[in-house]
mmCIF file of C-alpha atoms in Angstrom:
data_model
loop_
_atom_site.group_PDB
_atom_site.id
_atom_site.type_symbol
_atom_site.label_atom_id
_atom_site.label_comp_id
_atom_site.label_asym_id
_atom_site.label_seq_id
_atom_site.Cartn_x
_atom_site.Cartn_y
_atom_site.Cartn_z
ATOM 1 C CA UNK A 23 -46.736 -16.911 -7.093
ATOM 2 C CA UNK A 24 -46.113 -16.835 -10.399
ATOM 3 C CA UNK A 25 -42.838 -17.739 -11.838
ATOM 4 C CA UNK A 26 -41.433 -14.657 -12.909
ATOM 5 C CA UNK A 27 -42.257 -13.006 -9.220
ATOM 6 C CA UNK A 28 -40.333 -16.030 -7.641
ATOM 7 C CA UNK A 29 -37.328 -15.286 -10.044
ATOM 8 C CA UNK A 30 -37.708 -11.507 -8.808
ATOM 9 C CA UNK A 31 -37.635 -12.808 -5.404
ATOM 10 C CA UNK A 32 -35.120 -14.998 -5.503
ATOM 11 C CA UNK A 33 -32.783 -12.182 -7.155
ATOM 12 C CA UNK A 34 -33.449 -9.756 -4.330
ATOM 13 C CA UNK A 35 -32.851 -12.389 -1.740
ATOM 14 C CA UNK A 36 -29.489 -13.492 -3.186
ATOM 15 C CA UNK A 37 -28.514 -9.506 -3.405
ATOM 16 C CA UNK A 38 -29.614 -8.905 0.146
ATOM 17 C CA UNK A 39 -27.659 -11.769 1.280
ATOM 18 C CA UNK A 40 -24.544 -11.134 -0.643
ATOM 19 C CA UNK A 41 -24.511 -7.646 0.800
ATOM 20 C CA UNK A 42 -25.029 -8.835 4.204
ATOM 21 C CA UNK A 43 -22.062 -11.220 3.840
ATOM 22 C CA UNK A 44 -19.720 -8.634 2.599
ATOM 23 C CA UNK A 45 -20.670 -6.514 5.729
ATOM 24 C CA UNK A 46 -20.240 -9.536 8.266
ATOM 25 C CA UNK A 47 -16.690 -9.706 6.427
ATOM 26 C CA UNK A 48 -15.625 -6.018 7.085
ATOM 27 C CA UNK A 49 -17.161 -6.187 11.105
ATOM 28 C CA UNK A 50 -15.075 -9.587 11.264
ATOM 29 C CA UNK A 51 -12.322 -8.437 10.220
ATOM 30 C CA UNK A 52 -12.328 -5.660 12.634
ATOM 31 C CA UNK A 53 -13.357 -7.652 15.538
ATOM 32 C CA UNK A 54 -10.415 -10.465 14.793
ATOM 33 C CA UNK A 55 -7.836 -7.772 15.198
ATOM 34 C CA UNK A 56 -9.015 -6.529 18.510
ATOM 35 C CA UNK A 57 -9.885 -10.143 20.133
ATOM 36 C CA UNK A 58 -6.331 -11.365 18.799
ATOM 37 C CA UNK A 59 -4.662 -9.005 21.021
ATOM 38 C CA UNK A 60 -6.612 -10.336 23.985
ATOM 39 C CA UNK A 61 -5.303 -14.182 23.047
ATOM 40 C CA UNK A 62 -2.764 -15.539 25.582
ATOM 41 C CA UNK A 63 0.607 -16.295 23.953
ATOM 42 C CA UNK A 64 0.424 -19.611 25.370
ATOM 43 C CA UNK A 65 -2.566 -20.728 23.199
ATOM 44 C CA UNK A 66 -1.399 -18.996 19.920
ATOM 45 C CA UNK A 67 -1.782 -15.007 20.571
ATOM 46 C CA UNK A 68 1.014 -12.659 20.350
ATOM 47 C CA UNK A 69 4.312 -12.562 22.187
ATOM 48 C CA UNK A 70 5.034 -10.277 25.084
ATOM 49 C CA UNK A 71 7.635 -8.635 23.248
ATOM 50 C CA UNK A 72 5.999 -8.041 20.050
ATOM 51 C CA UNK A 73 5.788 -4.529 18.685
ATOM 52 C CA UNK A 74 2.492 -2.748 18.931
ATOM 53 C CA UNK A 75 0.107 -2.633 16.082
ATOM 54 C CA UNK A 76 0.669 0.567 13.585
ATOM 55 C CA UNK A 77 -1.666 3.452 13.894
ATOM 56 C CA UNK A 78 -1.157 3.597 17.359
ATOM 57 C CA UNK A 79 0.524 6.118 19.689
ATOM 58 C CA UNK A 80 2.737 3.433 21.111
ATOM 59 C CA UNK A 81 3.608 2.302 17.656
ATOM 60 C CA UNK A 82 4.899 5.644 16.687
ATOM 61 C CA UNK A 83 6.766 5.871 20.137
ATOM 62 C CA UNK A 84 8.026 2.484 19.481
ATOM 63 C CA UNK A 85 9.548 3.702 15.883
ATOM 64 C CA UNK A 86 11.156 6.810 17.026
ATOM 65 C CA UNK A 87 12.966 4.743 20.099
ATOM 66 C CA UNK A 88 14.120 2.068 17.230
ATOM 67 C CA UNK A 89 15.173 4.777 15.028
ATOM 68 C CA UNK A 90 17.076 6.490 17.738
ATOM 69 C CA UNK A 91 18.696 3.324 18.565
ATOM 70 C CA UNK A 92 19.470 2.388 14.962
ATOM 71 C CA UNK A 93 21.412 5.659 14.712
ATOM 72 C CA UNK A 94 23.578 5.385 17.932
ATOM 73 C CA UNK A 95 27.094 3.805 17.213
ATOM 74 C CA UNK A 96 27.032 -0.040 18.051
ATOM 75 C CA UNK A 97 29.235 0.405 21.090
ATOM 76 C CA UNK A 98 26.895 2.795 22.659
ATOM 77 C CA UNK A 99 23.739 0.379 22.153
ATOM 78 C CA UNK A 100 23.906 -1.643 25.081
ATOM 79 C CA UNK A 101 23.624 -5.131 25.565
ATOM 80 C CA UNK A 102 20.072 -5.665 24.019
ATOM 81 C CA UNK A 103 21.758 -4.921 20.669
ATOM 82 C CA UNK A 104 24.531 -7.612 20.855
ATOM 83 C CA UNK A 105 24.376 -10.650 19.298
ATOM 84 C CA UNK A 106 24.384 -13.989 21.483
ATOM 85 C CA UNK A 107 27.886 -15.987 21.823
ATOM 86 C CA UNK A 108 27.750 -18.707 19.660
ATOM 87 C CA UNK A 109 29.501 -22.024 20.865
ATOM 88 C CA UNK A 110 32.679 -22.860 18.995
ATOM 89 C CA UNK A 111 32.792 -26.355 20.719
ATOM 90 C CA UNK A 112 29.807 -27.876 18.683
ATOM 91 C CA UNK A 113 29.487 -31.209 17.832
ATOM 92 C CA UNK A 114 30.673 -32.179 14.132
#
């Protein structure tokens, strides 16, 4: 193999490898989003009370419910919206 043929072969190989790596990056990005939902919270996954991911039907429903609760007067929101009572007898 001549020197110029080796250079061409090397350039083509590097170009194809670069495209391959870029393709793998987008595939891994999409897989990571789905796989991370399956990881239990005990080992670092999403907690049970985490909001749904944007772009899903559950997310749209969650946002509508959140907006509805936001527009309610504070007296009608219920117990879940009240902050926990703070203890005034703390150590000083």
